[in-house]
Amino acid sequence: MRDKDQIAQVQSTAESWSPQQVLSWAFEAFGNQVAISSALGTGGMVLIDMASHLREEFRVFTLDTEFLFPETYSLIDKIEQKYAIKIERVFPLLSPEEQERVHGAALWIRDPDQCCGLRKVEPLRRKLSELGAWITSIRRDQTSFRKKARKVEWDVKYGLVKVNPIADWTLKRVWRYLIEHDVPYNPLHDQNYPSIGCTHCTRAVRPGEDERAGRWPGTGKTECGLHIIEIDPLRRLPEADA
Ligand code: SF4
């Protein structure tokens, strides 16, 4: 099921599927070649919990920039215990010290795009090169870049299938699931951090701000680059690209 034409066939049908149906399809179609990609935010926790009810074994990976909050590292331990899984931690090629030596101090302030490129995008690309599909928790209501996300789509940027089971969910619905199913989550969410990334680039949001306002505050940056431009719904793909 790696052919774009085959994906095109399921794409519109998948839009009416529940997240569990989307996940089941992905597990069935890709087996060990599909993994949940998660920064272990609220949406990712929903997917991990759902997956645990569908399969005994499933793959989850996270991009460990080595700049994560202590609370995030504790959550990784908690998830591994509760769900009896081993989260695959994907590290950048350069340690923080090496990055400073090569690119100078505090790259995240001077050039956050380059920093995210080194610590997130390259590791993600490396990880995805070993997979046939990846599962993300992106939602259409999160940013303007994510509005066009389909539940099943061909990822032009990375050249594999991208699965977004909760693309049509709202943050409220995500929270309802977490509470109703007693799913563990990052305690920083209770301290006004709706979206949590690296310590250097995440702050609490103020009342009235949107859920990603605390990411790269003051820079105009809203995405780390992982989900930008690769989303090109199949119906709009040029023939030559098929
Ligand atoms: S979120 Fe900040 S610290 Fe983390 S990789 Fe991106 S720029 Fe660097």
Coordinates of C-alpha atoms and ligand atoms in Angstrom, one line a residue:
M1 CA 0.0 0.0 0.0
R2 CA 2.8 2.5 -0.8
D3 CA 1.5 3.4 -4.2
K4 CA 0.1 6.9 -4.5
D5 CA -2.9 5.7 -6.6
Q6 CA -3.8 3.2 -3.9
I7 CA -3.7 5.9 -1.3
A8 CA -5.8 8.1 -3.5
Q9 CA -8.5 5.4 -3.4
V10 CA -8.7 5.3 0.4
Q11 CA -8.2 9.1 0.9
S12 CA -11.8 10.2 0.5
T13 CA -13.2 7.2 2.3
A14 CA -10.9 7.7 5.2
E15 CA -12.4 11.1 5.8
S16 CA -15.5 9.5 7.3
W17 CA -13.5 7.1 9.5
S18 CA -13.0 7.4 13.2
P19 CA -9.4 7.9 14.5
Q20 CA -9.5 4.2 15.6
Q21 CA -10.5 3.1 12.1
V22 CA -7.7 5.2 10.6
L23 CA -5.2 3.8 12.9
S24 CA -6.4 0.2 12.3
W25 CA -6.1 0.8 8.5
A26 CA -2.6 2.1 8.9
F27 CA -1.5 -0.8 11.1
E28 CA -3.0 -3.3 8.7
A29 CA -1.6 -1.7 5.6
F30 CA 1.9 -1.0 6.9
G31 CA 2.6 -3.4 9.8
N32 CA 6.0 -2.7 11.3
Q33 CA 6.7 0.0 8.7
V34 CA 4.4 2.5 10.3
A35 CA 5.1 4.5 13.5
I36 CA 3.3 7.2 15.5
S37 CA 5.5 10.4 15.5
S38 CA 4.8 12.3 18.6
A39 CA 6.2 15.2 20.7
L40 CA 4.0 13.6 23.4
G41 CA 1.6 16.5 23.5
T42 CA -2.1 16.0 24.1
G43 CA -3.0 14.7 20.6
G44 CA 0.0 12.3 20.6
M45 CA -1.2 10.9 23.9
V46 CA -4.7 10.3 22.4
L47 CA -3.1 8.3 19.6
I48 CA -0.8 6.3 21.8
D49 CA -3.8 5.4 24.1
M50 CA -6.0 4.4 21.1
A51 CA -3.2 2.4 19.5
S52 CA -2.7 0.5 22.8
H53 CA -6.3 -0.7 22.6
L54 CA -5.9 -1.8 19.0
R55 CA -2.5 -3.5 19.1
E56 CA -0.2 -5.0 21.7
E57 CA 2.8 -3.8 19.8
F58 CA 3.0 -0.6 17.9
R59 CA 5.8 1.9 17.2
V60 CA 6.2 5.4 18.6
F61 CA 9.1 7.7 18.0
T62 CA 9.9 11.1 19.3
L63 CA 12.5 13.7 18.3
D64 CA 14.7 14.2 21.3
T65 CA 16.3 17.6 20.6
E66 CA 18.1 17.2 24.0
F67 CA 16.4 20.5 24.9
L68 CA 13.1 19.0 26.2
F69 CA 11.5 19.9 29.5
P70 CA 12.2 17.6 32.5
E71 CA 8.4 17.0 32.6
T72 CA 8.6 15.7 29.0
Y73 CA 11.4 13.2 29.9
S74 CA 9.3 12.1 32.9
L75 CA 6.3 11.6 30.7
I76 CA 8.4 9.3 28.4
D77 CA 9.2 7.1 31.3
K78 CA 5.5 7.1 32.4
I79 CA 4.3 6.1 28.9
E80 CA 6.8 3.3 28.6
Q81 CA 5.6 1.9 31.9
K82 CA 1.9 2.3 31.4
Y83 CA 1.8 1.0 27.8
A84 CA 4.7 -1.4 28.0
I85 CA 6.3 0.1 24.9
K86 CA 9.8 1.5 24.2
I87 CA 9.6 5.0 22.7
E88 CA 12.2 5.3 19.9
R89 CA 14.1 8.5 20.7
V90 CA 15.6 10.1 17.6
F91 CA 18.6 12.3 18.3
P92 CA 20.2 15.1 16.2
L93 CA 23.6 14.3 14.6
L94 CA 25.2 17.1 16.8
S95 CA 25.1 17.2 20.5
P96 CA 24.2 20.6 22.0
E97 CA 27.9 21.2 22.7
E98 CA 28.9 20.3 19.1
Q99 CA 26.2 22.5 17.7
E100 CA 27.5 25.4 19.7
R101 CA 31.0 24.7 18.5
V102 CA 30.0 24.5 14.9
H103 CA 27.2 27.1 14.7
G104 CA 27.8 29.3 17.7
A105 CA 25.9 29.8 20.9
A106 CA 22.1 30.0 21.2
L107 CA 21.4 29.2 17.6
W108 CA 17.7 29.0 18.5
I109 CA 17.7 32.8 19.1
R110 CA 19.8 33.8 16.1
D111 CA 18.4 31.3 13.6
P112 CA 15.6 29.1 14.9
D113 CA 14.9 27.7 11.5
Q114 CA 18.4 26.4 11.2
C115 CA 18.3 25.1 14.8
C116 CA 15.0 23.2 14.1
G117 CA 16.5 22.0 10.8
L118 CA 19.4 20.4 12.7
R119 CA 17.6 19.2 15.7
K120 CA 14.2 18.2 14.3
V121 CA 13.9 18.2 10.5
E122 CA 17.1 16.2 9.7
P123 CA 16.4 13.6 12.4
L124 CA 12.8 13.2 11.2
R125 CA 13.9 12.8 7.6
R126 CA 16.4 10.1 8.8
K127 CA 13.7 8.3 10.7
L128 CA 11.1 8.5 8.0
S129 CA 13.5 7.0 5.5
E130 CA 13.1 3.7 7.2
L131 CA 9.2 3.8 7.2
G132 CA 6.4 3.4 4.7
A133 CA 4.0 5.6 6.7
W134 CA 4.0 7.9 9.7
I135 CA 1.1 8.8 12.0
T136 CA 0.8 12.3 13.4
S137 CA -1.6 14.1 15.7
I138 CA -1.9 17.3 13.6
R139 CA -5.3 18.9 13.6
R140 CA -6.7 21.2 10.9
D141 CA -7.7 23.9 13.5
Q142 CA -4.1 24.3 14.8
T143 CA -2.4 26.5 12.2
S144 CA -3.0 27.8 8.7
F145 CA -0.4 25.3 7.4
R146 CA -2.5 22.4 8.8
K147 CA -5.9 23.4 7.4
K148 CA -5.5 21.2 4.4
A149 CA -4.4 18.0 6.2
R150 CA -6.3 14.9 5.2
K151 CA -6.6 11.8 7.3
V152 CA -4.6 9.8 4.8
E153 CA -2.4 11.6 2.3
W154 CA 0.8 11.3 0.4
D155 CA 3.6 13.2 2.0
V156 CA 5.4 14.9 -0.9
K157 CA 8.1 16.3 1.3
Y158 CA 9.3 13.0 2.7
G159 CA 8.0 10.6 0.1
L160 CA 5.8 8.3 2.2
V161 CA 2.2 8.0 3.4
K162 CA 1.1 10.4 6.2
V163 CA -1.7 9.5 8.4
N164 CA -3.5 12.1 10.5
P165 CA -6.2 10.3 12.5
I166 CA -7.5 13.3 14.5
A167 CA -7.2 15.8 11.7
D168 CA -10.8 16.8 12.2
W169 CA -10.7 16.9 16.0
T170 CA -10.7 20.1 18.2
L171 CA -8.6 20.6 21.2
K172 CA -11.7 20.3 23.4
R173 CA -12.4 16.9 22.0
V174 CA -8.7 15.8 22.6
W175 CA -9.0 16.9 26.2
R176 CA -12.3 15.1 26.6
Y177 CA -10.7 11.9 25.4
L178 CA -7.7 12.3 27.8
I179 CA -9.9 12.8 30.8
E180 CA -12.5 10.1 30.0
H181 CA -9.8 7.5 29.4
D182 CA -7.5 8.6 32.2
V183 CA -4.6 9.1 29.9
P184 CA -1.3 10.5 31.3
Y185 CA -0.2 13.9 30.0
N186 CA 2.5 16.4 30.4
P187 CA 1.8 18.3 33.7
L188 CA 2.9 21.5 32.0
H189 CA -0.4 21.5 30.2
D190 CA -2.0 22.4 33.5
Q191 CA 0.4 25.4 33.8
N192 CA -0.8 27.1 30.6
Y193 CA 1.5 25.3 28.2
P194 CA -0.9 23.9 25.6
S195 CA 1.9 23.1 23.1
I196 CA 5.2 22.0 24.4
G197 CA 8.5 21.8 22.6
C198 CA 12.0 22.7 23.6
T199 CA 12.7 24.7 26.8
H200 CA 14.4 27.5 24.8
C201 CA 11.4 28.1 22.5
T202 CA 8.3 27.4 24.6
R203 CA 6.5 29.7 27.1
A204 CA 3.1 29.6 28.8
V205 CA 0.3 31.2 26.9
R206 CA -1.7 34.1 28.2
P207 CA -5.5 34.2 28.4
G208 CA -7.0 34.6 24.9
E209 CA -3.9 33.5 23.0
D210 CA -4.1 30.6 20.7
E211 CA -2.7 27.2 21.6
R212 CA 0.5 27.6 19.7
A213 CA 1.2 31.2 20.7
G214 CA 3.8 30.0 23.3
R215 CA 6.0 28.4 20.6
W216 CA 8.9 30.5 19.3
P217 CA 7.3 33.6 20.9
G218 CA 8.2 36.9 19.3
T219 CA 9.8 35.4 16.2
G220 CA 6.7 35.0 13.9
K221 CA 7.6 31.3 13.6
T222 CA 4.8 28.9 14.2
E223 CA 6.1 25.6 12.9
C224 CA 9.3 23.7 13.3
G225 CA 9.2 22.8 9.6
L226 CA 8.1 19.2 10.1
H227 CA 4.7 19.7 8.7
I228 CA 5.2 22.5 6.2
I229 CA 4.6 22.2 2.4
E230 CA 4.7 18.5 2.4
I231 CA 0.9 18.3 2.5
D232 CA -0.4 18.3 -1.0
P233 CA -3.7 16.5 -1.2
L234 CA -3.5 13.7 -3.8
R235 CA -6.3 15.2 -5.9
R236 CA -4.0 18.1 -6.7
L237 CA -0.8 16.1 -7.4
P238 CA 0.4 16.6 -11.0
E239 CA 0.4 13.5 -13.1
A240 CA 4.2 13.7 -13.5
D241 CA 4.6 13.3 -9.7
A242 CA 2.6 10.1 -9.5
Ligands
SF4_1 S1 12.4 24.4 19.1 FE1 14.0 25.9 19.5 S2 15.6 24.8 20.6 FE2 14.2 23.3 19.7 S3 15.1 22.7 17.8 FE3 13.7 24.4 17.3 S4 14.8 26.3 17.5 FE4 16.1 24.7 18.4

